[in-house]
PDB file of C-alpha atoms and ligand atoms in Angstrom:
ATOM      1  CA  MET F   1       0.000   0.000   0.000  1.00 88.00           C
ATOM      2  CA  GLU F   2       1.377   3.409  -0.948  1.00 96.00           C
ATOM      3  CA  TYR F   3       0.660   5.043   2.376  1.00 98.00           C
ATOM      4  CA  GLN F   4       2.841   8.111   1.888  1.00 98.00           C
ATOM      5  CA  ARG F   5       1.198   8.943  -1.429  1.00 98.00           C
ATOM      6  CA  ILE F   6      -2.261   8.452   0.076  1.00 98.00           C
ATOM      7  CA  LEU F   7      -1.508  10.750   3.036  1.00 98.00           C
ATOM      8  CA  GLU F   8      -0.146  13.407   0.675  1.00 98.00           C
ATOM      9  CA  GLU F   9      -3.200  13.182  -1.577  1.00 98.00           C
ATOM     10  CA  ILE F  10      -5.504  13.645   1.417  1.00 98.00           C
ATOM     11  CA  HIS F  11      -3.448  16.548   2.732  1.00 98.00           C
ATOM     12  CA  ALA F  12      -3.429  18.268  -0.663  1.00 98.00           C
ATOM     13  CA  ALA F  13      -7.167  17.751  -1.135  1.00 98.00           C
ATOM     14  CA  LEU F  14      -8.106  19.262   2.240  1.00 98.00           C
ATOM     15  CA  LYS F  15      -5.485  21.814   3.230  1.00 95.00           C
ATOM     16  CA  ASP F  16      -6.973  24.735   1.302  1.00 93.00           C
ATOM     17  CA  VAL F  17     -10.691  24.064   1.740  1.00 95.00           C
ATOM     18  CA  PRO F  18     -12.538  27.231   2.818  1.00 92.00           C
ATOM     19  CA  GLN F  19     -14.503  25.544   5.654  1.00 93.00           C
ATOM     20  CA  LYS F  20     -12.031  24.504   8.327  1.00 94.00           C
ATOM     21  CA  GLY F  21     -14.276  24.796  11.384  1.00 96.00           C
ATOM     22  CA  MET F  22     -13.715  26.929  14.471  1.00 96.00           C
ATOM     23  CA  VAL F  23     -10.804  26.697  16.880  1.00 96.00           C
ATOM     24  CA  ALA F  24     -12.052  25.941  20.445  1.00 96.00           C
ATOM     25  CA  SER F  25     -12.499  29.215  22.274  1.00 92.00           C
ATOM     26  CA  TYR F  26     -13.967  28.193  25.635  1.00 95.00           C
ATOM     27  CA  ILE F  27     -10.427  27.440  26.852  1.00 95.00           C
ATOM     28  CA  PRO F  28      -8.821  30.867  26.218  1.00 95.00           C
ATOM     29  CA  GLU F  29      -5.317  29.500  25.647  1.00 95.00           C
ATOM     30  CA  LEU F  30      -6.544  27.297  22.779  1.00 95.00           C
ATOM     31  CA  ARG F  31      -7.822  30.360  20.872  1.00 95.00           C
ATOM     32  CA  LYS F  32      -4.239  31.232  20.016  1.00 94.00           C
ATOM     33  CA  ILE F  33      -3.746  28.193  17.770  1.00 95.00           C
ATOM     34  CA  ASP F  34      -3.331  28.764  14.046  1.00 94.00           C
ATOM     35  CA  ALA F  35      -6.345  27.188  12.305  1.00 94.00           C
ATOM     36  CA  ASP F  36      -4.213  26.382   9.238  1.00 96.00           C
ATOM     37  CA  ARG F  37      -2.167  23.739  11.010  1.00 97.00           C
ATOM     38  CA  PHE F  38      -2.813  20.334   9.491  1.00 98.00           C
ATOM     39  CA  GLY F  39      -0.841  17.148  10.051  1.00 98.00           C
ATOM     40  CA  LEU F  40      -1.359  13.463   9.320  1.00 98.00           C
ATOM     41  CA  TYR F  41       0.726  10.580  10.582  1.00 98.00           C
ATOM     42  CA  LEU F  42       0.509   6.814  10.231  1.00 98.00           C
ATOM     43  CA  LEU F  43       2.370   4.145  12.189  1.00 98.00           C
ATOM     44  CA  THR F  44       1.906   0.580  11.028  1.00 98.00           C
ATOM     45  CA  LEU F  45       2.170  -2.355  13.368  1.00 98.00           C
ATOM     46  CA  ASP F  46       5.446  -3.362  11.727  1.00 98.00           C
ATOM     47  CA  LYS F  47       6.652   0.170  12.618  1.00 97.00           C
ATOM     48  CA  GLN F  48       6.737   1.785   9.233  1.00 98.00           C
ATOM     49  CA  GLU F  49       5.937   5.458   9.591  1.00 98.00           C
ATOM     50  CA  PHE F  50       4.476   7.994   7.192  1.00 98.00           C
ATOM     51  CA  GLY F  51       3.653  11.641   7.776  1.00 98.00           C
ATOM     52  CA  THR F  52       2.625  14.808   6.039  1.00 98.00           C
ATOM     53  CA  GLY F  53       2.075  18.449   7.034  1.00 98.00           C
ATOM     54  CA  HIS F  54       2.478  19.479  10.685  1.00 98.00           C
ATOM     55  CA  PHE F  55       2.792  15.934  12.027  1.00 98.00           C
ATOM     56  CA  ASP F  56       5.746  16.792  14.246  1.00 98.00           C
ATOM     57  CA  THR F  57       4.279  19.912  15.895  1.00 98.00           C
ATOM     58  CA  PRO F  58       3.000  19.397  19.453  1.00 98.00           C
ATOM     59  CA  PHE F  59      -0.578  20.415  20.276  1.00 98.00           C
ATOM     60  CA  SER F  60      -2.925  20.093  23.239  1.00 98.00           C
ATOM     61  CA  ILE F  61      -4.356  16.562  23.160  1.00 98.00           C
ATOM     62  CA  GLN F  62      -7.221  17.439  25.552  1.00 98.00           C
ATOM     63  CA  SER F  63      -9.853  14.654  25.708  1.00 98.00           C
ATOM     64  CA  ILE F  64      -7.625  12.187  23.890  1.00 98.00           C
ATOM     65  CA  SER F  65      -5.820  11.901  27.243  1.00 98.00           C
ATOM     66  CA  LYS F  66      -8.971  10.296  28.702  1.00 98.00           C
ATOM     67  CA  VAL F  67      -8.138   7.029  26.915  1.00 98.00           C
ATOM     68  CA  LEU F  68      -4.715   6.971  28.554  1.00 98.00           C
ATOM     69  CA  SER F  69      -6.010   7.755  32.049  1.00 98.00           C
ATOM     70  CA  LEU F  70      -8.622   5.021  31.594  1.00 98.00           C
ATOM     71  CA  ALA F  71      -5.944   2.506  30.613  1.00 98.00           C
ATOM     72  CA  ARG F  72      -3.868   3.516  33.633  1.00 98.00           C
ATOM     73  CA  ALA F  73      -6.819   3.306  36.047  1.00 97.00           C
ATOM     74  CA  LEU F  74      -7.845  -0.136  34.767  1.00 95.00           C
ATOM     75  CA  GLU F  75      -4.445  -1.463  35.780  1.00 91.00           C
ATOM     76  CA  PHE F  76      -5.395  -0.793  39.406  1.00 87.00           C
ATOM     77  CA  VAL F  77      -9.136  -1.009  39.817  1.00 91.00           C
ATOM     78  CA  GLY F  78      -9.913  -3.525  37.068  1.00 86.00           C
ATOM     79  CA  THR F  79     -13.559  -4.216  36.431  1.00 89.00           C
ATOM     80  CA  ASP F  80     -14.608  -2.426  39.663  1.00 92.00           C
ATOM     81  CA  LEU F  81     -14.320   0.790  37.660  1.00 96.00           C
ATOM     82  CA  TRP F  82     -17.501  -0.129  35.774  1.00 96.00           C
ATOM     83  CA  GLU F  83     -19.476   0.157  39.014  1.00 96.00           C
ATOM     84  CA  ARG F  84     -18.660   3.871  38.989  1.00 98.00           C
ATOM     85  CA  VAL F  85     -18.749   4.658  35.249  1.00 98.00           C
ATOM     86  CA  ASP F  86     -20.981   3.131  32.585  1.00 97.00           C
ATOM     87  CA  VAL F  87     -20.059   2.207  28.996  1.00 97.00           C
ATOM     88  CA  GLU F  88     -23.030   3.566  27.071  1.00 97.00           C
ATOM     89  CA  PRO F  89     -22.875   6.333  24.461  1.00 96.00           C
ATOM     90  CA  SER F  90     -24.333   9.514  25.893  1.00 93.00           C
ATOM     91  CA  GLY F  91     -25.741  10.917  22.651  1.00 91.00           C
ATOM     92  CA  ASN F  92     -24.957  14.307  24.140  1.00 92.00           C
ATOM     93  CA  PRO F  93     -22.037  16.756  24.235  1.00 91.00           C
ATOM     94  CA  PHE F  94     -18.925  15.967  26.272  1.00 91.00           C
ATOM     95  CA  ASN F  95     -19.773  18.556  28.927  1.00 92.00           C
ATOM     96  CA  PHE F  96     -23.521  17.845  29.222  1.00 91.00           C
ATOM     97  CA  LEU F  97     -24.684  17.785  32.849  1.00 93.00           C
ATOM     98  CA  THR F  98     -28.343  16.765  32.817  1.00 93.00           C
ATOM     99  CA  LEU F  99     -27.778  13.010  32.451  1.00 92.00           C
ATOM    100  CA  LEU F 100     -25.439  12.997  35.422  1.00 95.00           C
ATOM    101  CA  GLU F 101     -28.198  14.332  37.647  1.00 93.00           C
ATOM    102  CA  LEU F 102     -30.814  11.958  36.193  1.00 93.00           C
ATOM    103  CA  GLU F 103     -28.531   8.950  36.495  1.00 93.00           C
ATOM    104  CA  ARG F 104     -27.549   9.776  40.055  1.00 94.00           C
ATOM    105  CA  GLY F 105     -23.867  10.494  39.593  1.00 97.00           C
ATOM    106  CA  ILE F 106     -22.934   7.517  37.382  1.00 97.00           C
ATOM    107  CA  PRO F 107     -21.474   9.003  34.180  1.00 98.00           C
ATOM    108  CA  ARG F 108     -22.569   7.372  30.926  1.00 97.00           C
ATOM    109  CA  ASN F 109     -19.001   6.565  29.868  1.00 98.00           C
ATOM    110  CA  PRO F 110     -15.364   7.393  30.725  1.00 98.00           C
ATOM    111  CA  PHE F 111     -14.926   9.815  27.809  1.00 98.00           C
ATOM    112  CA  ILE F 112     -17.539  12.419  28.666  1.00 97.00           C
ATOM    113  CA  ASN F 113     -16.026  14.892  31.097  1.00 97.00           C
ATOM    114  CA  ALA F 114     -17.891  13.528  34.140  1.00 98.00           C
ATOM    115  CA  GLY F 115     -16.658  10.003  33.417  1.00 98.00           C
ATOM    116  CA  ALA F 116     -13.089  11.189  32.968  1.00 98.00           C
ATOM    117  CA  LEU F 117     -13.331  13.024  36.301  1.00 98.00           C
ATOM    118  CA  VAL F 118     -14.215   9.733  38.023  1.00 98.00           C
ATOM    119  CA  VAL F 119     -11.203   8.110  36.344  1.00 98.00           C
ATOM    120  CA  SER F 120      -9.036  11.024  37.562  1.00 98.00           C
ATOM    121  CA  ASP F 121     -10.409  10.441  41.054  1.00 98.00           C
ATOM    122  CA  VAL F 122      -9.293   6.781  40.852  1.00 98.00           C
ATOM    123  CA  LEU F 123      -5.764   7.849  39.912  1.00 98.00           C
ATOM    124  CA  LEU F 124      -5.692  10.384  42.754  1.00 98.00           C
ATOM    125  CA  SER F 125      -6.678   7.671  45.217  1.00 97.00           C
ATOM    126  CA  HIS F 126      -3.895   5.447  43.955  1.00 96.00           C
ATOM    127  CA  PHE F 127      -0.898   7.756  43.626  1.00 96.00           C
ATOM    128  CA  ASP F 128       0.821  10.234  45.927  1.00 96.00           C
ATOM    129  CA  ASN F 129       1.948  12.216  42.885  1.00 97.00           C
ATOM    130  CA  PRO F 130      -0.668  11.478  40.235  1.00 98.00           C
ATOM    131  CA  LYS F 131       0.514  14.179  37.803  1.00 98.00           C
ATOM    132  CA  GLU F 132       4.050  12.877  37.895  1.00 98.00           C
ATOM    133  CA  ASP F 133       2.954   9.257  37.616  1.00 98.00           C
ATOM    134  CA  PHE F 134       0.642   9.955  34.677  1.00 98.00           C
ATOM    135  CA  LEU F 135       3.300  11.903  32.781  1.00 98.00           C
ATOM    136  CA  ASN F 136       5.845   9.135  33.345  1.00 98.00           C
ATOM    137  CA  TYR F 137       3.294   6.563  32.205  1.00 98.00           C
ATOM    138  CA  VAL F 138       2.625   8.424  28.952  1.00 98.00           C
ATOM    139  CA  ARG F 139       6.347   8.970  28.362  1.00 98.00           C
ATOM    140  CA  GLU F 140       6.969   5.276  28.839  1.00 98.00           C
ATOM    141  CA  LEU F 141       4.156   4.284  26.500  1.00 98.00           C
ATOM    142  CA  ALA F 142       5.532   6.644  23.858  1.00 98.00           C
ATOM    143  CA  GLN F 143       9.174   5.878  24.722  1.00 98.00           C
ATOM    144  CA  ASP F 144       9.663   9.626  24.632  1.00 98.00           C
ATOM    145  CA  GLY F 145      10.832  11.620  27.649  1.00 98.00           C
ATOM    146  CA  SER F 146      10.185  14.961  25.943  1.00 98.00           C
ATOM    147  CA  ILE F 147       6.375  14.779  26.299  1.00 98.00           C
ATOM    148  CA  CYS F 148       5.129  17.440  28.749  1.00 98.00           C
ATOM    149  CA  TYR F 149       2.069  19.104  30.195  1.00 98.00           C
ATOM    150  CA  ASN F 150       1.360  22.607  28.903  1.00 98.00           C
ATOM    151  CA  GLU F 151       1.118  24.658  32.112  1.00 97.00           C
ATOM    152  CA  ALA F 152      -0.464  27.631  30.340  1.00 98.00           C
ATOM    153  CA  VAL F 153      -3.266  25.478  28.911  1.00 98.00           C
ATOM    154  CA  ALA F 154      -3.882  23.807  32.289  1.00 98.00           C
ATOM    155  CA  ALA F 155      -4.031  27.196  34.041  1.00 98.00           C
ATOM    156  CA  SER F 156      -6.304  28.613  31.357  1.00 97.00           C
ATOM    157  CA  GLU F 157      -8.783  25.770  31.753  1.00 97.00           C
ATOM    158  CA  LYS F 158      -8.577  25.929  35.532  1.00 96.00           C
ATOM    159  CA  ALA F 159      -9.528  29.609  35.405  1.00 97.00           C
ATOM    160  CA  THR F 160     -12.579  28.983  33.206  1.00 96.00           C
ATOM    161  CA  GLY F 161     -13.632  25.362  33.818  1.00 96.00           C
ATOM    162  CA  TYR F 162     -17.001  26.103  35.365  1.00 96.00           C
ATOM    163  CA  ARG F 163     -18.843  23.200  33.754  1.00 96.00           C
ATOM    164  CA  ASN F 164     -16.188  20.730  34.876  1.00 98.00           C
ATOM    165  CA  ALA F 165     -16.427  22.184  38.374  1.00 98.00           C
ATOM    166  CA  ALA F 166     -20.200  21.672  38.215  1.00 97.00           C
ATOM    167  CA  ALA F 167     -19.781  18.047  37.093  1.00 98.00           C
ATOM    168  CA  ALA F 168     -17.189  17.377  39.802  1.00 98.00           C
ATOM    169  CA  ASN F 169     -19.446  18.849  42.477  1.00 98.00           C
ATOM    170  CA  LEU F 170     -22.371  16.733  41.302  1.00 97.00           C
ATOM    171  CA  LEU F 171     -20.194  13.616  41.398  1.00 98.00           C
ATOM    172  CA  LYS F 172     -19.104  14.521  44.909  1.00 98.00           C
ATOM    173  CA  ALA F 173     -22.708  15.093  46.004  1.00 98.00           C
ATOM    174  CA  PHE F 174     -23.645  11.620  44.720  1.00 98.00           C
ATOM    175  CA  GLY F 175     -20.695  10.008  46.523  1.00 98.00           C
ATOM    176  CA  ASN F 176     -18.897   9.123  43.290  1.00 98.00           C
ATOM    177  CA  MET F 177     -15.805  11.211  44.015  1.00 98.00           C
ATOM    178  CA  HIS F 178     -13.556  10.201  46.895  1.00 98.00           C
ATOM    179  CA  ASN F 179     -10.937  12.950  46.761  1.00 98.00           C
ATOM    180  CA  LYS F 180     -11.294  16.717  47.089  1.00 98.00           C
ATOM    181  CA  VAL F 181     -13.109  18.334  44.165  1.00 98.00           C
ATOM    182  CA  GLU F 182     -10.332  20.911  43.614  1.00 98.00           C
ATOM    183  CA  ASP F 183      -7.612  18.231  43.601  1.00 98.00           C
ATOM    184  CA  VAL F 184      -9.469  16.090  41.068  1.00 98.00           C
ATOM    185  CA  LEU F 185     -10.090  19.112  38.828  1.00 98.00           C
ATOM    186  CA  ASP F 186      -6.458  20.168  39.053  1.00 98.00           C
ATOM    187  CA  PHE F 187      -5.256  16.731  37.966  1.00 98.00           C
ATOM    188  CA  TYR F 188      -7.875  16.544  35.193  1.00 98.00           C
ATOM    189  CA  PHE F 189      -6.862  19.920  33.744  1.00 98.00           C
ATOM    190  CA  TYR F 190      -3.208  18.881  33.693  1.00 98.00           C
ATOM    191  CA  GLN F 191      -4.029  15.572  32.105  1.00 98.00           C
ATOM    192  CA  CYS F 192      -5.958  17.340  29.334  1.00 98.00           C
ATOM    193  CA  SER F 193      -3.110  19.824  28.781  1.00 98.00           C
ATOM    194  CA  LEU F 194      -0.681  17.115  27.638  1.00 98.00           C
ATOM    195  CA  SER F 195       1.115  18.310  24.578  1.00 98.00           C
ATOM    196  CA  MET F 196       1.972  15.851  21.800  1.00 98.00           C
ATOM    197  CA  SER F 197       2.583  15.773  18.078  1.00 98.00           C
ATOM    198  CA  CYS F 198       0.728  13.450  15.712  1.00 98.00           C
ATOM    199  CA  ARG F 199       3.831  11.256  15.684  1.00 98.00           C
ATOM    200  CA  GLN F 200       3.968  11.033  19.484  1.00 98.00           C
ATOM    201  CA  LEU F 201       0.226  10.452  19.710  1.00 98.00           C
ATOM    202  CA  ALA F 202       0.122   7.532  17.284  1.00 98.00           C
ATOM    203  CA  THR F 203       3.173   6.015  18.973  1.00 98.00           C
ATOM    204  CA  THR F 204       1.520   6.344  22.403  1.00 98.00           C
ATOM    205  CA  PHE F 205      -1.609   4.600  21.093  1.00 98.00           C
ATOM    206  CA  TYR F 206       0.345   1.756  19.489  1.00 98.00           C
ATOM    207  CA  MET F 207      -0.600  -0.562  22.380  1.00 98.00           C
ATOM    208  CA  PHE F 208      -4.291  -0.299  21.459  1.00 98.00           C
ATOM    209  CA  ALA F 209      -3.453  -1.760  18.039  1.00 98.00           C
ATOM    210  CA  ASN F 210      -0.998  -4.268  19.490  1.00 98.00           C
ATOM    211  CA  SER F 211      -2.929  -6.230  22.157  1.00 98.00           C
ATOM    212  CA  GLY F 212      -1.595  -4.055  24.997  1.00 98.00           C
ATOM    213  CA  LYS F 213       2.127  -3.970  24.120  1.00 98.00           C
ATOM    214  CA  ASN F 214       3.727  -0.626  23.302  1.00 98.00           C
ATOM    215  CA  ALA F 215       6.110  -0.012  20.395  1.00 97.00           C
ATOM    216  CA  GLY F 216       8.985  -1.157  22.605  1.00 97.00           C
ATOM    217  CA  GLY F 217       7.286  -4.530  23.149  1.00 98.00           C
ATOM    218  CA  LYS F 218       6.423  -3.960  26.830  1.00 98.00           C
ATOM    219  CA  THR F 219       2.987  -5.114  28.015  1.00 98.00           C
ATOM    220  CA  PHE F 220       0.894  -2.395  29.710  1.00 97.00           C
ATOM    221  CA  ILE F 221      -2.625  -3.805  29.572  1.00 97.00           C
ATOM    222  CA  SER F 222      -4.169  -7.156  28.690  1.00 97.00           C
ATOM    223  CA  PRO F 223      -5.705  -7.993  25.298  1.00 97.00           C
ATOM    224  CA  SER F 224      -9.076  -8.149  27.054  1.00 96.00           C
ATOM    225  CA  GLN F 225      -8.630  -4.603  28.408  1.00 96.00           C
ATOM    226  CA  VAL F 226      -7.629  -3.436  24.921  1.00 98.00           C
ATOM    227  CA  LYS F 227     -10.855  -4.941  23.599  1.00 98.00           C
ATOM    228  CA  ARG F 228     -12.892  -3.031  26.187  1.00 97.00           C
ATOM    229  CA  ILE F 229     -11.123   0.276  25.667  1.00 98.00           C
ATOM    230  CA  ASN F 230     -11.321   0.065  21.866  1.00 98.00           C
ATOM    231  CA  ALA F 231     -15.033  -0.745  22.164  1.00 98.00           C
ATOM    232  CA  VAL F 232     -15.594   2.358  24.292  1.00 98.00           C
ATOM    233  CA  MET F 233     -13.581   4.453  21.819  1.00 98.00           C
ATOM    234  CA  LEU F 234     -15.748   3.193  18.973  1.00 98.00           C
ATOM    235  CA  THR F 235     -19.049   3.803  20.744  1.00 98.00           C
ATOM    236  CA  CYS F 236     -18.224   6.916  22.828  1.00 97.00           C
ATOM    237  CA  GLY F 237     -14.994   8.474  21.521  1.00 97.00           C
ATOM    238  CA  PHE F 238     -16.754  11.232  19.589  1.00 97.00           C
ATOM    239  CA  TYR F 239     -19.640  11.965  21.976  1.00 93.00           C
ATOM    240  CA  ASP F 240     -22.812  12.763  20.055  1.00 95.00           C
ATOM    241  CA  GLU F 241     -20.928  12.151  16.825  1.00 97.00           C
ATOM    242  CA  ALA F 242     -19.690   8.645  17.684  1.00 97.00           C
ATOM    243  CA  GLY F 243     -22.152   7.102  15.227  1.00 97.00           C
ATOM    244  CA  GLU F 244     -21.022   9.467  12.491  1.00 97.00           C
ATOM    245  CA  PHE F 245     -17.332   8.669  13.081  1.00 98.00           C
ATOM    246  CA  ALA F 246     -17.999   4.913  12.999  1.00 98.00           C
ATOM    247  CA  PHE F 247     -20.092   5.384   9.850  1.00 98.00           C
ATOM    248  CA  GLU F 248     -17.582   7.596   8.034  1.00 98.00           C
ATOM    249  CA  VAL F 249     -14.270   6.203   9.283  1.00 98.00           C
ATOM    250  CA  GLY F 250     -15.000   2.769  10.748  1.00 98.00           C
ATOM    251  CA  LEU F 251     -12.280   2.706  13.412  1.00 98.00           C
ATOM    252  CA  PRO F 252     -12.125   3.088  17.204  1.00 98.00           C
ATOM    253  CA  GLY F 253     -10.811   6.588  17.818  1.00 98.00           C
ATOM    254  CA  LYS F 254     -10.720   9.576  20.128  1.00 98.00           C
ATOM    255  CA  SER F 255     -10.893  13.296  19.532  1.00 98.00           C
ATOM    256  CA  GLY F 256      -9.872  16.336  21.565  1.00 98.00           C
ATOM    257  CA  VAL F 257     -10.861  19.985  21.378  1.00 98.00           C
ATOM    258  CA  GLY F 258      -7.230  20.852  20.565  1.00 98.00           C
ATOM    259  CA  GLY F 259      -8.100  19.471  17.098  1.00 98.00           C
ATOM    260  CA  GLY F 260      -6.382  16.122  17.396  1.00 98.00           C
ATOM    261  CA  ILE F 261      -7.789  12.702  16.535  1.00 98.00           C
ATOM    262  CA  VAL F 262      -6.170   9.321  16.958  1.00 98.00           C
ATOM    263  CA  ALA F 263      -7.660   6.114  15.586  1.00 98.00           C
ATOM    264  CA  VAL F 264      -6.524   2.506  15.665  1.00 98.00           C
ATOM    265  CA  HIS F 265      -6.952  -0.520  13.462  1.00 98.00           C
ATOM    266  CA  PRO F 266      -6.161  -3.432  15.812  1.00 98.00           C
ATOM    267  CA  GLY F 267      -3.385  -5.567  14.388  1.00 98.00           C
ATOM    268  CA  LYS F 268      -2.690  -3.121  11.578  1.00 98.00           C
ATOM    269  CA  TYR F 269      -1.963   0.535  12.358  1.00 98.00           C
ATOM    270  CA  CYS F 270      -2.456   3.724  14.390  1.00 98.00           C
ATOM    271  CA  ILE F 271      -3.264   6.964  12.610  1.00 98.00           C
ATOM    272  CA  SER F 272      -3.394  10.501  13.976  1.00 98.00           C
ATOM    273  CA  THR F 273      -4.490  13.839  12.583  1.00 98.00           C
ATOM    274  CA  TRP F 274      -4.277  17.397  13.790  1.00 98.00           C
ATOM    275  CA  ALA F 275      -6.411  20.208  12.382  1.00 98.00           C
ATOM    276  CA  PRO F 276      -7.516  22.712  15.065  1.00 98.00           C
ATOM    277  CA  GLY F 277     -10.788  23.810  13.438  1.00 98.00           C
ATOM    278  CA  LEU F 278     -13.708  21.972  15.065  1.00 97.00           C
ATOM    279  CA  ASN F 279     -17.187  21.156  13.811  1.00 97.00           C
ATOM    280  CA  GLU F 280     -20.279  22.024  15.867  1.00 95.00           C
ATOM    281  CA  LYS F 281     -19.886  18.800  17.906  1.00 95.00           C
ATOM    282  CA  GLY F 282     -16.368  19.749  19.024  1.00 95.00           C
ATOM    283  CA  ASN F 283     -14.501  17.276  16.805  1.00 97.00           C
ATOM    284  CA  SER F 284     -11.842  18.241  14.245  1.00 98.00           C
ATOM    285  CA  LEU F 285     -13.591  18.985  10.951  1.00 98.00           C
ATOM    286  CA  LEU F 286     -10.700  18.221   8.600  1.00 98.00           C
ATOM    287  CA  GLY F 287      -9.450  15.398  10.821  1.00 98.00           C
ATOM    288  CA  MET F 288     -12.699  13.484  10.429  1.00 98.00           C
ATOM    289  CA  GLN F 289     -12.729  14.104   6.671  1.00 98.00           C
ATOM    290  CA  ALA F 290      -9.090  13.041   6.354  1.00 98.00           C
ATOM    291  CA  LEU F 291      -9.709   9.774   8.203  1.00 98.00           C
ATOM    292  CA  GLU F 292     -12.800   9.046   6.135  1.00 98.00           C
ATOM    293  CA  MET F 293     -10.680   9.492   3.006  1.00 98.00           C
ATOM    294  CA  PHE F 294      -7.925   7.297   4.436  1.00 98.00           C
ATOM    295  CA  THR F 295     -10.105   4.283   5.252  1.00 98.00           C
ATOM    296  CA  THR F 296     -12.015   4.675   1.983  1.00 98.00           C
ATOM    297  CA  LYS F 297      -8.864   4.899  -0.146  1.00 98.00           C
ATOM    298  CA  THR F 298      -7.068   2.022   1.629  1.00 98.00           C
ATOM    299  CA  GLY F 299     -10.120  -0.119   2.335  1.00 98.00           C
ATOM    300  CA  TYR F 300      -8.693  -0.642   5.833  1.00 98.00           C
ATOM    301  CA  SER F 301     -11.424  -0.060   8.402  1.00 98.00           C
ATOM    302  CA  ILE F 302     -12.523  -2.611  10.995  1.00 98.00           C
ATOM    303  CA  PHE F 303     -15.748  -3.255   9.097  1.00 97.00           C
TER     304      PHE F 303
HETATM  305  O1  DON Y   1     -12.810  19.348  29.901  1.00 81.26           O
HETATM  306  C1  DON Y   1     -12.795  19.888  28.808  1.00 81.26           C
HETATM  307  O2  DON Y   1     -13.748  20.524  28.380  1.00 81.26           O
HETATM  308  C2  DON Y   1     -11.524  19.757  27.974  1.00 81.26           C
HETATM  309  N1  DON Y   1     -10.374  19.714  28.829  1.00 81.26           N
HETATM  310  C3  DON Y   1     -11.553  18.533  27.122  1.00 81.26           C
HETATM  311  C4  DON Y   1     -12.743  18.464  26.201  1.00 81.26           C
HETATM  312  C5  DON Y   1     -12.470  17.755  24.919  1.00 81.26           C
HETATM  313  O3  DON Y   1     -11.371  17.675  24.443  1.00 81.26           O
HETATM  314  C6  DON Y   1     -13.655  17.230  24.185  1.00 81.26           C
HETATM  315  N2  DON Y   1     -13.279  16.599  22.944  1.00 81.26           N
HETATM  316  N3  DON Y   1     -13.565  16.709  21.826  1.00 81.26           N
END
């Protein structure tokens, strides 16, 4: 398969389109990002790599980090986690609060903000220095010690994260948060501020295409846990657009409001895109189009 040519064709077809979506503005620091950034990167299971555009420029991975915190938490709490967080698509935006009240503090899934806050709470209960542990975990997965949090992005979200504070307080009121609300929020904002390039992102997600082993061959999670996490990515990774992503792209994947998307084809490859303009559901507009073109041109989706 001529992957490099295919990535370049997709990049050329989309990079100058007039409709690129809107850069996230509710986190003030993210407003500064240039909407013309556009990168694509592919890592195959046999470690061939292909990239085009801004695939080596770090960006804020935001909600994509929720997959990594989930994987980390499952190492410690195992299936007990599913008593505290469900695995159903929410059919609503990532920061929607009504369901949390109706469903008495059990978030629909670990990728909406409320669910990710419960996962953060688990990590806080387990580690004395959760921020340090999580960063080391991600660096080890990626085999890359240069990956960092973006302090400015974390501070910016902390200053304006009223909806997350509301969700965290509701969780606390329902007894589904064991640590202090402000500590859980602080960790969550740092986790979301992780900065990675498309290359680093696809490398970090290699284990989800490789039965739980990272690119260095070390086992982090079991094949059964990979199955569960990929299933939740497929059904919940794009919030109220999860059906659309499965329909258009046909891969488990996860988006973030920094404009990144990562998707995996178990046993075959990891692919990542970065285009900061978002559609009205908060997912990267060009990223979704690029991935649709990729699986259509190659014929390699899970379906
Ligand atoms: O909590 C938030 O709103 C952000 N830190 C993350 C949201 C996000 O990335 C949603 N994804 N598309």
